[in-house]
Amino acid sequence: MSTLPSIQAGLDGAMPDMGLAEAARRRLVVRDSARRSIGRRRTAGRAMQAICLIAVPIGVAPLVALVVATVSKGAGAVNVGFLLHAPTPEGVPGGGISTAIVGSGEIVAYAIALAVPMGLFIALFLFERPGGIASAVRFSADVLSGVPSIVIGIFTYAVFVERFHHFSDLAAGFALGVLMLPIMVRANEEAMRTVSVDLWEAGVSLGARRSRVARSIVLRGALPGVVTGNLLAVARGVGETAPLLFTVASPTFAMTLLIFNDATEPFPDAQQAAWGTALVLLALVLTLSVCARTVAWTLNRKTR
Amino acid sequence: MKRHDEVTDPVSNHQTDSHADVESRSGRLAKESKAPADRPDPGAHGAAVTLEDVSISFGDHIAVRNVTLQMPARQVTALVGPSGCGKTSVLRAVNRLHDHTGGAVRGTVRLGSLDVYGPDVQPEVLRSRIGMVFQRPNPFPTMSIFDNVISGLRFNGVHNKRLLREMGIAALHNAALWDIVKDRLSQPAVRLSGGQQQRLCIARALAIEPEVLLMDEPCSALDPVATAKIEDLIRHLSGEVTIALVTHNMFQAARVSDNVAVFLLGDDRVGELVEVGPTDRVFDTPNDARTKAYVTGHVG
């Protein structure tokens, strides 16, 4: 019998008998271990599954509780008149929040007009021209997304309101846009990175200009992620209060400010109105989030 | 039967079926046993894997139907045929990968005499007896070369350092990779070339000493030189372990397989097994006209 250890048996020549026995012994070790440990492994697996199952309701509970509280306290205040009428002074019945809805809409529109195109162009730059400048820009975006919103608000106050001696929705829109921009840039860039290099090269090798490939291949492929990311950034911006504090002329011109103002009033009517406004705002944000998911899903499905 | 005495590991002392296992490795007639679920089982009548009237469907779509096929122990059985005719689906039915992808398997699949889809079978224990190699090399990128090789052992509860080292080295030898990686065992596995990564994946599959090795077009992402090495390895391993090899390369099937099973698409776009037999016979004198057209390259 050959005394070659099994480890000498490479590609050359048959396995010696000893190697066969070694292999059989190794097989027994694995089979035995697999059989003996399966109970423990299954138990550990079930325990982890149970933890995950418990974690899910704990994670979802705050959202559910928040929605339930807002609906139960705010539903009484919300009706068609509440949405269509302007706020009234304290003690005068029949007031609504129409000015705040219009004001918030205007501010967000300005912010979108500023941030969405800028976000796309900056992301395209990061994608198309990687290098030192791109890294610096990316880092700046990360820093900017970490800047507290109140700081953005006071900065806007100094740049716009103080200089022109004038509160305006435009200034508020600028503040919100600055807040949303870095979120959009990173979301757009991530979405563009999901388009494979193969596709980019296929486009370029067909004779397309880089700008055309960026439009037809990169942007088109990234569209679901771009739309989702931008909508979520908008949803985030709609609910911001701090950037508006120093920029909007009156709290009645923005929903979040109105909530803050009314909720701190001692009068029950005002507090009821605050809950109502909160409900409207919450519904708006949830709608935006659902839209983001739906759009992404629809666009993704088309490419299958 | 001196080699029985060499089975010295203490864990095997109380294993009643240890001798049968050794005997099956050394090519002796294996005793038919009642084979409780999940026990190593030498295989009934020399067939390591048996499929009886197996059909696999995904939702409304039937991928392949009525496959009856025996894969003889310690031989290479090639599953050939054009894309989309269900070869890979059949392969994945053997280790129950369809459990996780929503594929429904009907019919009977046996590993030895064990009913793979039997009620008492634990899929994890079943899979610890079957190795699998995929189309693209897929070493775990977060693990070193050696940790990749012994990952299957760890997953199956082997934690003894000495055993892990010994078994990992043996697997690397069996995959003809030891000389290449012996000085860089702790390097990330992704630093290896594509062909070496694939051999690492084979070593990883061999480390659990599988009775059956499932290979799903293992060379489709490799260059000819790397392919030749994998084919050498398959030939070398074939006396040790039962190999099921999916390939759409007829020449590869002819080079490395003992038996070949030809799958084609039926008229209703459902895959079916048209012919199975020893490779030489199927290639030289195919029984089925469709097989003849396919193996001679007129259809594909």
Coordinates of C-alpha atoms in Angstrom, one line a residue:
Chain A
M1 CA 0.0 0.0 0.0
S2 CA 1.3 3.4 -0.9
T3 CA 2.3 5.6 2.0
L4 CA 1.8 8.8 0.2
P5 CA -0.2 11.2 2.3
S6 CA -3.5 12.2 0.6
I7 CA -2.3 15.7 0.2
Q8 CA 0.3 14.5 -2.3
A9 CA -2.5 13.4 -4.6
G10 CA -2.9 16.3 -7.0
L11 CA -4.0 16.1 -10.5
D12 CA -1.4 13.5 -11.3
G13 CA -2.2 9.9 -10.7
A14 CA -4.9 8.1 -8.8
M15 CA -5.7 8.6 -5.1
P16 CA -3.8 6.1 -3.0
D17 CA -5.9 3.9 -0.7
M18 CA -4.8 5.8 2.3
G19 CA -6.2 9.0 0.6
L20 CA -9.5 7.2 0.2
A21 CA -9.7 6.4 3.8
E22 CA -8.7 9.9 4.8
A23 CA -11.5 11.2 2.5
A24 CA -14.0 8.9 4.1
R25 CA -12.9 10.0 7.6
R26 CA -13.3 13.6 6.6
R27 CA -16.7 12.9 5.2
L28 CA -17.8 11.4 8.4
V29 CA -16.6 14.4 10.3
V30 CA -18.7 16.7 8.2
R31 CA -21.7 14.5 8.2
D32 CA -21.6 14.0 11.9
S33 CA -21.0 17.6 12.6
A34 CA -23.8 18.7 10.2
R35 CA -26.3 16.2 11.9
R36 CA -25.3 17.0 15.4
S37 CA -25.3 20.8 14.9
I38 CA -28.5 21.1 12.9
G39 CA -30.7 21.3 16.0
R40 CA -28.6 24.0 17.4
R41 CA -28.4 25.8 14.1
R42 CA -32.1 25.6 13.6
T43 CA -32.8 26.9 17.1
A44 CA -30.4 29.8 16.6
G45 CA -32.0 30.5 13.2
R46 CA -35.5 30.5 14.7
A47 CA -34.4 32.7 17.5
M48 CA -33.0 35.3 15.1
Q49 CA -36.2 35.0 13.0
A50 CA -38.3 35.7 16.1
I51 CA -36.2 38.7 16.9
C52 CA -36.7 40.0 13.4
L53 CA -40.4 39.4 13.7
I54 CA -40.5 41.3 16.9
A55 CA -38.4 44.1 15.6
V56 CA -40.7 44.8 12.7
P57 CA -43.8 45.9 14.8
I58 CA -41.5 47.8 17.1
G59 CA -40.1 49.7 14.2
V60 CA -43.5 50.4 12.6
A61 CA -45.3 51.2 15.8
P62 CA -44.0 54.9 16.1
L63 CA -45.3 55.6 12.6
V64 CA -48.7 54.0 13.3
A65 CA -49.0 55.8 16.6
L66 CA -48.1 59.1 15.0
V67 CA -50.6 58.7 12.2
V68 CA -53.3 57.6 14.6
A69 CA -52.7 60.5 17.0
T70 CA -52.6 63.1 14.3
V71 CA -55.8 61.7 12.6
S72 CA -57.7 61.4 15.8
K73 CA -56.8 64.9 17.0
G74 CA -56.8 66.7 13.6
A75 CA -59.7 65.0 11.8
G76 CA -62.2 67.2 13.7
A77 CA -60.7 70.4 12.4
V78 CA -60.3 69.4 8.7
N79 CA -63.2 70.1 6.3
V80 CA -63.5 71.8 3.0
G81 CA -63.8 75.2 4.6
F82 CA -60.7 74.6 6.6
L83 CA -58.8 74.0 3.4
L84 CA -60.3 76.9 1.4
H85 CA -60.6 79.8 4.0
A86 CA -57.9 82.1 5.1
P87 CA -56.9 82.1 8.8
T88 CA -59.1 84.3 11.0
P89 CA -58.0 86.2 14.1
E90 CA -58.4 84.5 17.4
G91 CA -62.0 84.2 18.5
V92 CA -63.4 84.6 15.0
P93 CA -64.9 81.3 13.8
G94 CA -64.6 79.8 10.3
G95 CA -60.9 80.2 9.8
G96 CA -58.9 78.0 7.6
I97 CA -55.4 77.5 6.3
S98 CA -55.7 78.3 2.6
T99 CA -52.9 80.9 2.8
A100 CA -50.6 78.4 4.4
I101 CA -51.3 75.8 1.8
V102 CA -50.7 78.2 -1.0
G103 CA -47.6 79.7 0.7
S104 CA -46.1 76.2 1.3
G105 CA -46.9 75.2 -2.3
E106 CA -45.2 78.4 -3.6
I107 CA -42.1 77.9 -1.4
V108 CA -41.7 74.3 -2.4
A109 CA -42.2 75.2 -6.0
Y110 CA -39.3 77.7 -5.8
A111 CA -37.2 75.1 -4.0
I112 CA -37.9 72.4 -6.6
A113 CA -37.2 74.9 -9.5
L114 CA -33.8 75.6 -7.9
A115 CA -32.8 72.2 -6.5
V116 CA -34.0 69.6 -9.0
P117 CA -32.1 70.9 -12.1
M118 CA -29.1 71.8 -10.0
G119 CA -29.1 68.4 -8.4
L120 CA -29.3 66.6 -11.8
F121 CA -26.5 68.7 -13.3
I122 CA -24.2 68.3 -10.3
A123 CA -24.8 64.6 -10.2
L124 CA -24.1 64.3 -13.9
F125 CA -20.8 66.2 -13.4
L126 CA -19.9 63.8 -10.5
F127 CA -20.7 60.9 -12.8
E128 CA -19.0 62.1 -16.0
R129 CA -15.9 63.8 -14.6
P130 CA -14.6 61.8 -11.7
G131 CA -11.5 63.2 -10.1
G132 CA -10.4 65.7 -7.5
I133 CA -13.0 68.3 -8.2
A134 CA -15.8 65.8 -8.2
S135 CA -14.5 64.4 -4.9
A136 CA -14.5 67.9 -3.4
V137 CA -18.0 68.5 -4.6
R138 CA -19.2 65.2 -3.3
F139 CA -17.6 66.0 0.1
S140 CA -19.2 69.4 0.1
A141 CA -22.6 67.9 -0.6
D142 CA -22.1 65.6 2.3
V143 CA -21.2 68.4 4.6
L144 CA -24.1 70.5 3.4
S145 CA -26.6 67.7 4.1
G146 CA -25.3 67.7 7.6
V147 CA -25.7 71.5 8.2
P148 CA -28.5 72.1 10.7
S149 CA -31.6 73.5 8.9
I150 CA -31.7 76.5 11.3
V151 CA -28.3 77.5 10.2
I152 CA -29.4 77.4 6.6
G153 CA -32.4 79.6 7.6
I154 CA -30.3 82.2 9.3
F155 CA -27.8 82.2 6.4
T156 CA -30.7 82.9 4.0
Y157 CA -31.9 85.7 6.3
A158 CA -28.5 87.3 6.1
V159 CA -28.1 86.9 2.4
F160 CA -31.6 87.7 1.2
V161 CA -33.9 89.2 3.8
E162 CA -31.5 91.5 5.4
R163 CA -30.0 92.8 2.2
F164 CA -33.3 93.4 0.5
H165 CA -35.2 94.4 3.6
H166 CA -37.9 92.1 2.6
F167 CA -39.3 88.7 3.8
S168 CA -40.4 86.6 0.8
D169 CA -41.4 83.1 -0.3
L170 CA -38.5 83.3 -2.8
A171 CA -36.0 83.5 0.1
A172 CA -37.8 80.6 1.9
G173 CA -37.7 78.6 -1.4
F174 CA -34.0 79.2 -1.6
A175 CA -33.4 78.0 1.9
L176 CA -35.5 74.9 1.3
G177 CA -33.7 74.3 -2.0
V178 CA -30.3 74.5 -0.3
L179 CA -31.5 72.0 2.2
M180 CA -32.8 69.6 -0.4
L181 CA -30.0 69.9 -2.9
P182 CA -27.4 67.6 -1.3
I183 CA -29.9 64.9 -0.7
M184 CA -30.9 65.1 -4.4
V185 CA -27.3 65.1 -5.6
R186 CA -26.4 61.9 -3.7
A187 CA -29.6 60.2 -4.6
N188 CA -29.1 61.0 -8.3
E189 CA -25.5 59.9 -8.3
E190 CA -26.4 56.6 -6.6
A191 CA -29.1 56.1 -9.2
M192 CA -26.7 56.8 -12.1
R193 CA -24.1 54.3 -10.6
T194 CA -26.7 51.5 -11.0
V195 CA -26.4 51.9 -14.8
S196 CA -23.7 49.5 -15.7
V197 CA -20.5 50.6 -17.4
D198 CA -21.3 48.1 -20.2
L199 CA -24.3 50.1 -21.3
W200 CA -22.3 53.3 -21.2
E201 CA -19.6 51.8 -23.3
A202 CA -22.2 50.3 -25.7
G203 CA -23.6 53.8 -26.2
V204 CA -20.3 55.5 -26.8
S205 CA -19.1 52.8 -29.1
L206 CA -22.1 53.4 -31.3
G207 CA -20.8 56.8 -32.0
A208 CA -23.0 58.7 -29.6
R209 CA -21.7 61.9 -28.0
R210 CA -21.1 61.7 -24.3
S211 CA -23.9 64.1 -23.7
R212 CA -26.2 62.0 -25.7
V213 CA -25.2 58.9 -23.8
A214 CA -25.7 60.8 -20.5
R215 CA -29.2 61.6 -21.6
S216 CA -30.4 58.5 -23.4
I217 CA -28.6 55.8 -21.5
V218 CA -27.4 57.1 -18.1
L219 CA -30.3 59.4 -17.2
R220 CA -32.9 57.1 -18.7
G221 CA -31.5 54.1 -16.8
A222 CA -31.3 56.1 -13.6
L223 CA -34.7 57.6 -14.0
P224 CA -36.6 55.4 -11.4
G225 CA -34.0 56.2 -8.8
V226 CA -33.8 59.9 -9.7
V227 CA -37.5 60.4 -9.5
T228 CA -37.8 58.5 -6.2
G229 CA -34.8 60.3 -4.7
N230 CA -36.1 63.7 -5.7
L231 CA -39.6 63.1 -4.5
L232 CA -38.4 61.9 -1.2
A233 CA -36.1 65.0 -0.9
V234 CA -39.2 67.2 -1.6
A235 CA -41.2 65.3 1.0
R236 CA -38.4 66.0 3.4
G237 CA -38.3 69.7 2.5
V238 CA -42.1 70.2 2.7
G239 CA -42.0 69.4 6.4
E240 CA -39.1 71.7 7.3
T241 CA -39.8 74.6 9.6
A242 CA -36.4 76.1 10.6
P243 CA -35.4 77.5 7.2
L244 CA -38.7 79.3 7.0
L245 CA -38.5 80.9 10.4
F246 CA -36.4 83.9 9.3
T247 CA -37.6 84.1 5.7
V248 CA -41.4 84.0 5.6
A249 CA -43.3 87.2 6.3
S250 CA -46.0 85.7 8.5
P251 CA -46.6 82.2 10.0
T252 CA -49.9 82.2 8.1
F253 CA -47.9 81.8 4.8
A254 CA -46.5 78.3 5.6
M255 CA -48.1 75.2 7.1
T256 CA -45.2 74.2 9.3
L257 CA -44.9 77.7 10.8
L258 CA -48.7 77.8 11.3
I259 CA -48.5 74.5 13.2
F260 CA -45.8 75.9 15.4
N261 CA -47.6 79.2 16.0
D262 CA -51.1 77.7 16.6
A263 CA -49.8 74.9 18.8
T264 CA -48.1 77.3 21.2
E265 CA -51.3 79.4 21.5
P266 CA -53.3 78.9 24.7
F267 CA -56.6 78.8 22.9
P268 CA -58.2 75.3 22.2
D269 CA -59.4 76.5 18.8
A270 CA -55.9 77.3 17.7
Q271 CA -54.6 74.0 19.0
Q272 CA -57.3 72.2 17.1
A273 CA -56.3 74.1 14.0
A274 CA -52.6 73.1 14.6
W275 CA -53.6 69.4 14.7
G276 CA -55.7 69.9 11.6
T277 CA -52.8 71.5 9.7
A278 CA -50.5 68.8 10.9
L279 CA -52.9 66.2 9.5
V280 CA -53.0 68.0 6.1
L281 CA -49.2 68.2 6.0
L282 CA -48.8 64.6 7.0
A283 CA -51.2 63.5 4.3
L284 CA -49.2 65.5 1.8
V285 CA -45.9 64.0 2.8
L286 CA -47.3 60.4 2.8
T287 CA -48.8 61.0 -0.6
L288 CA -45.4 62.2 -1.9
S289 CA -43.8 59.0 -0.5
V290 CA -46.4 56.8 -2.0
C291 CA -46.0 58.6 -5.4
A292 CA -42.2 58.1 -5.2
R293 CA -42.6 54.3 -4.7
T294 CA -45.3 54.0 -7.4
V295 CA -43.3 55.9 -10.0
A296 CA -40.2 53.9 -9.3
W297 CA -42.2 50.6 -9.5
T298 CA -43.9 51.6 -12.7
L299 CA -40.6 52.7 -14.4
N300 CA -38.8 49.6 -13.2
R301 CA -41.5 47.4 -14.6
K302 CA -41.3 48.9 -18.0
T303 CA -37.7 47.9 -18.4
R304 CA -38.5 44.2 -17.7
Chain B
M1 CA -10.3 -4.5 4.9
K2 CA -7.4 -2.9 6.6
R3 CA -8.5 0.5 5.7
H4 CA -11.4 0.3 8.2
D5 CA -8.9 0.4 10.9
E6 CA -7.6 3.7 9.6
V7 CA -10.9 5.3 10.4
T8 CA -9.6 6.6 13.7
D9 CA -11.6 9.7 14.3
P10 CA -13.5 9.3 17.6
V11 CA -16.7 10.6 16.1
S12 CA -16.9 7.6 13.8
N13 CA -16.6 5.0 16.5
H14 CA -20.3 4.9 17.2
Q15 CA -21.3 5.4 13.6
T16 CA -22.9 2.2 12.4
D17 CA -22.9 3.2 8.8
S18 CA -19.3 4.3 8.7
H19 CA -18.1 1.1 7.0
A20 CA -20.7 1.4 4.3
D21 CA -19.5 4.9 3.7
V22 CA -15.9 3.8 3.3
E23 CA -16.9 1.0 1.1
S24 CA -18.8 3.2 -1.2
R25 CA -15.8 5.5 -1.5
S26 CA -13.7 2.6 -2.5
G27 CA -16.1 1.4 -5.1
R28 CA -17.4 -1.7 -3.3
L29 CA -21.0 -2.8 -3.5
A30 CA -22.8 -0.7 -1.0
K31 CA -25.3 -2.4 1.3
E32 CA -28.8 -1.3 0.8
S33 CA -30.1 0.3 4.0
K34 CA -33.2 1.7 5.3
A35 CA -31.3 5.0 5.4
P36 CA -32.9 7.3 7.9
A37 CA -33.3 10.7 6.6
D38 CA -30.1 12.8 6.3
R39 CA -27.8 9.8 6.8
P40 CA -24.9 9.4 4.5
D41 CA -26.1 6.8 2.1
P42 CA -24.0 4.8 -0.3
G43 CA -26.7 4.8 -3.0
A44 CA -29.0 2.2 -4.3
H45 CA -28.0 0.1 -7.3
G46 CA -25.0 2.4 -8.1
A47 CA -27.1 5.5 -8.9
A48 CA -26.1 8.4 -6.8
V49 CA -28.9 10.6 -8.1
T50 CA -32.2 9.4 -9.4
L51 CA -34.9 11.5 -11.0
E52 CA -38.3 9.9 -11.6
D53 CA -40.8 11.7 -13.7
V54 CA -39.6 15.1 -12.5
S55 CA -41.3 18.3 -13.7
I56 CA -40.4 21.8 -12.6
S57 CA -42.6 24.8 -13.0
F58 CA -42.4 28.5 -12.1
G59 CA -45.9 29.8 -11.6
D60 CA -47.8 29.0 -14.8
H61 CA -44.6 28.3 -16.8
I62 CA -43.4 24.7 -17.0
A63 CA -39.6 24.8 -17.4
V64 CA -39.0 21.1 -17.9
R65 CA -41.2 18.0 -17.6
N66 CA -41.2 14.3 -17.2
V67 CA -37.5 13.8 -16.6
T68 CA -36.5 10.3 -15.7
L69 CA -32.7 10.0 -15.3
Q70 CA -30.1 8.1 -13.3
M71 CA -26.7 9.5 -12.5
P72 CA -24.4 6.6 -11.8
A73 CA -22.2 7.0 -8.7
R74 CA -18.7 8.3 -9.2
Q75 CA -19.2 9.2 -12.9
V76 CA -19.7 12.4 -14.8
T77 CA -23.2 12.9 -16.2
A78 CA -23.4 15.8 -18.6
L79 CA -26.7 17.6 -19.0
V80 CA -26.6 19.2 -22.5
G81 CA -29.0 21.2 -24.6
P82 CA -29.8 24.7 -25.8
S83 CA -30.5 27.6 -23.5
G84 CA -33.9 27.5 -21.7
C85 CA -34.5 23.8 -21.9
G86 CA -34.4 23.2 -18.2
K87 CA -30.9 21.8 -17.6
T88 CA -30.1 24.1 -14.8
S89 CA -33.6 23.8 -13.3
V90 CA -33.0 20.0 -13.1
L91 CA -29.7 20.6 -11.5
R92 CA -31.1 22.9 -8.9
A93 CA -33.8 20.5 -8.0
V94 CA -31.2 18.0 -6.7
N95 CA -30.2 20.2 -3.8
R96 CA -33.6 21.9 -3.4
L97 CA -32.5 25.4 -4.4
H98 CA -35.9 25.8 -5.9
D99 CA -37.2 25.9 -2.3
H100 CA -36.0 29.5 -2.3
T101 CA -37.0 30.7 -5.7
G102 CA -40.6 29.7 -5.9
G103 CA -40.0 26.8 -8.4
A104 CA -42.3 23.8 -7.9
V105 CA -40.8 20.4 -8.2
R106 CA -43.0 17.4 -8.9
G107 CA -41.9 13.8 -9.2
T108 CA -39.2 12.1 -7.2
V109 CA -35.6 13.0 -6.7
R110 CA -33.4 10.6 -4.8
L111 CA -29.9 11.0 -3.4
G112 CA -28.9 7.4 -3.0
S113 CA -32.1 6.0 -1.6
L114 CA -33.0 9.1 0.2
D115 CA -36.1 10.9 -1.1
V116 CA -34.8 14.5 -1.4
Y117 CA -38.2 16.0 -1.0
G118 CA -39.3 13.6 1.7
P119 CA -41.1 15.0 4.7
D120 CA -38.3 14.3 7.2
V121 CA -35.5 15.7 5.1
Q122 CA -33.9 18.9 6.4
P123 CA -32.7 20.8 3.4
E124 CA -29.6 22.1 5.2
V125 CA -28.4 18.6 6.1
L126 CA -29.2 17.4 2.6
R127 CA -27.1 20.2 1.1
S128 CA -24.2 19.4 3.3
R129 CA -23.9 16.2 1.3
I130 CA -24.1 18.0 -2.1
G131 CA -21.6 20.5 -3.5
M132 CA -22.5 23.1 -6.1
V133 CA -20.4 25.2 -8.5
F134 CA -22.0 28.1 -10.3
Q135 CA -21.6 29.7 -13.8
R136 CA -19.6 32.6 -12.5
P137 CA -16.9 32.1 -9.9
N138 CA -18.5 33.4 -6.7
P139 CA -16.0 33.2 -3.9
F140 CA -17.2 35.2 -0.8
P141 CA -15.5 38.6 -1.4
T142 CA -15.2 39.3 2.3
M143 CA -13.3 36.2 3.1
S144 CA -9.7 35.1 2.6
I145 CA -8.8 32.3 0.3
F146 CA -8.6 29.7 3.1
D147 CA -11.7 31.0 4.9
N148 CA -13.6 30.5 1.6
V149 CA -12.5 26.9 1.4
I150 CA -13.6 26.1 4.9
S151 CA -16.7 28.2 5.0
G152 CA -18.9 25.2 4.3
L153 CA -17.3 23.3 7.1
R154 CA -17.9 26.2 9.5
F155 CA -21.5 26.5 8.3
N156 CA -22.0 22.8 9.2
G157 CA -20.7 23.2 12.7
V158 CA -17.1 22.1 12.3
H159 CA -15.1 24.4 14.6
N160 CA -12.0 22.3 15.5
K161 CA -9.1 24.4 14.2
R162 CA -6.9 21.3 13.5
L163 CA -9.7 19.7 11.5
L164 CA -10.5 22.8 9.6
R165 CA -6.9 23.3 8.6
E166 CA -6.5 19.6 7.6
M167 CA -9.7 19.5 5.7
G168 CA -9.2 22.8 4.0
I169 CA -5.7 21.8 2.8
A170 CA -7.1 18.5 1.5
A171 CA -9.8 20.3 -0.4
L172 CA -7.2 22.7 -2.0
H173 CA -5.2 19.7 -3.0
N174 CA -8.2 18.0 -4.5
A175 CA -9.0 21.1 -6.5
A176 CA -5.3 21.3 -7.7
L177 CA -5.0 24.7 -6.2
W178 CA -2.7 24.1 -3.2
D179 CA 0.6 24.9 -5.0
I180 CA -0.8 28.2 -6.3
V181 CA -2.3 29.5 -3.1
K182 CA -0.3 27.9 -0.3
D183 CA 1.7 31.1 0.3
R184 CA -1.3 33.4 0.2
L185 CA -4.0 31.6 2.1
S186 CA -4.9 34.7 4.0
Q187 CA -5.2 37.0 1.0
P188 CA -8.7 38.0 -0.2
A189 CA -10.1 35.4 -2.5
V190 CA -11.0 38.0 -5.1
R191 CA -7.4 38.6 -5.9
L192 CA -7.2 35.3 -7.7
S193 CA -7.7 35.1 -11.5
G194 CA -11.1 34.0 -12.8
G195 CA -10.1 30.4 -13.4
Q196 CA -8.4 30.2 -10.0
Q197 CA -11.5 31.7 -8.4
Q198 CA -13.6 29.0 -10.0
R199 CA -11.2 26.3 -8.7
L200 CA -11.4 27.9 -5.3
C201 CA -15.2 27.5 -5.5
I202 CA -14.7 23.9 -6.4
A203 CA -12.4 23.5 -3.4
R204 CA -15.0 25.1 -1.3
A205 CA -17.6 22.7 -2.6
L206 CA -15.2 19.7 -2.1
A207 CA -14.3 20.6 1.5
I208 CA -17.6 19.2 2.8
E209 CA -16.7 15.9 1.0
P210 CA -19.9 15.9 -1.0
E211 CA -21.3 12.7 -2.5
V212 CA -22.5 14.7 -5.4
L213 CA -21.0 17.7 -7.1
L214 CA -23.4 19.9 -9.1
M215 CA -21.7 22.0 -11.7
D216 CA -23.7 24.6 -13.6
E217 CA -21.8 25.6 -16.7
P218 CA -18.6 26.0 -14.6
C219 CA -16.5 27.2 -17.5
S220 CA -18.8 29.6 -19.3
A221 CA -17.0 32.6 -17.8
L222 CA -13.5 31.2 -18.3
D223 CA -10.9 31.3 -21.1
P224 CA -9.8 28.1 -22.9
V225 CA -6.7 27.6 -20.7
A226 CA -8.7 27.9 -17.5
T227 CA -11.4 25.8 -19.0
A228 CA -8.9 23.0 -19.8
K229 CA -7.8 23.0 -16.1
I230 CA -11.3 22.7 -14.8
E231 CA -12.0 19.9 -17.3
D232 CA -8.9 18.1 -16.1
L233 CA -10.1 18.5 -12.6
I234 CA -13.5 17.1 -13.4
R235 CA -12.0 14.1 -15.0
H236 CA -9.8 13.6 -11.9
L237 CA -12.6 14.0 -9.5
S238 CA -15.0 11.7 -11.3
G239 CA -13.7 8.6 -9.6
E240 CA -14.2 10.2 -6.2
V241 CA -17.5 12.0 -6.4
T242 CA -20.6 11.9 -8.6
I243 CA -20.6 14.9 -10.9
A244 CA -23.6 16.4 -12.6
L245 CA -22.3 18.9 -15.2
V246 CA -24.6 21.3 -17.0
T247 CA -23.0 22.5 -20.2
H248 CA -24.0 23.8 -23.6
N249 CA -20.7 22.9 -25.0
M250 CA -21.0 19.6 -26.8
F251 CA -17.3 19.2 -27.1
Q252 CA -16.9 19.6 -23.4
A253 CA -19.6 17.0 -22.7
A254 CA -17.8 14.6 -25.1
R255 CA -14.4 15.3 -23.4
V256 CA -15.3 14.9 -19.8
S257 CA -18.5 13.0 -19.3
D258 CA -19.2 9.3 -18.9
N259 CA -22.9 9.7 -19.6
V260 CA -24.9 12.4 -21.3
A261 CA -28.5 13.5 -21.0
V262 CA -29.7 15.6 -23.9
F263 CA -32.5 18.1 -23.2
L264 CA -34.4 20.0 -26.0
L265 CA -37.3 22.3 -26.2
G266 CA -40.5 20.6 -27.0
D267 CA -43.0 22.0 -29.5
D268 CA -44.8 23.9 -26.7
R269 CA -41.5 25.5 -25.5
V270 CA -41.3 23.2 -22.5
G271 CA -37.9 21.5 -21.9
E272 CA -37.8 17.7 -22.1
L273 CA -35.2 15.0 -21.8
V274 CA -34.9 13.4 -25.3
E275 CA -32.1 10.9 -24.8
V276 CA -29.8 9.6 -22.1
G277 CA -27.0 7.1 -22.2
P278 CA -23.2 6.6 -22.2
T279 CA -21.5 9.5 -23.9
D280 CA -19.8 7.5 -26.7
R281 CA -23.1 5.8 -27.6
V282 CA -25.2 9.0 -27.6
F283 CA -22.7 10.8 -29.7
D284 CA -21.9 8.0 -32.1
T285 CA -25.3 6.4 -32.6
P286 CA -28.0 8.6 -31.2
N287 CA -31.4 6.9 -30.9
D288 CA -33.4 10.0 -31.4
A289 CA -33.4 12.0 -34.6
R290 CA -33.5 15.3 -32.6
T291 CA -30.5 14.2 -30.6
K292 CA -28.6 13.4 -33.8
A293 CA -29.4 16.8 -35.3
Y294 CA -28.3 18.5 -32.1
V295 CA -25.1 16.6 -31.4
T296 CA -24.0 17.0 -35.0
G297 CA -24.6 20.8 -34.8
H298 CA -27.5 21.1 -37.2
V299 CA -29.8 22.4 -34.5
G300 CA -29.0 24.5 -31.6

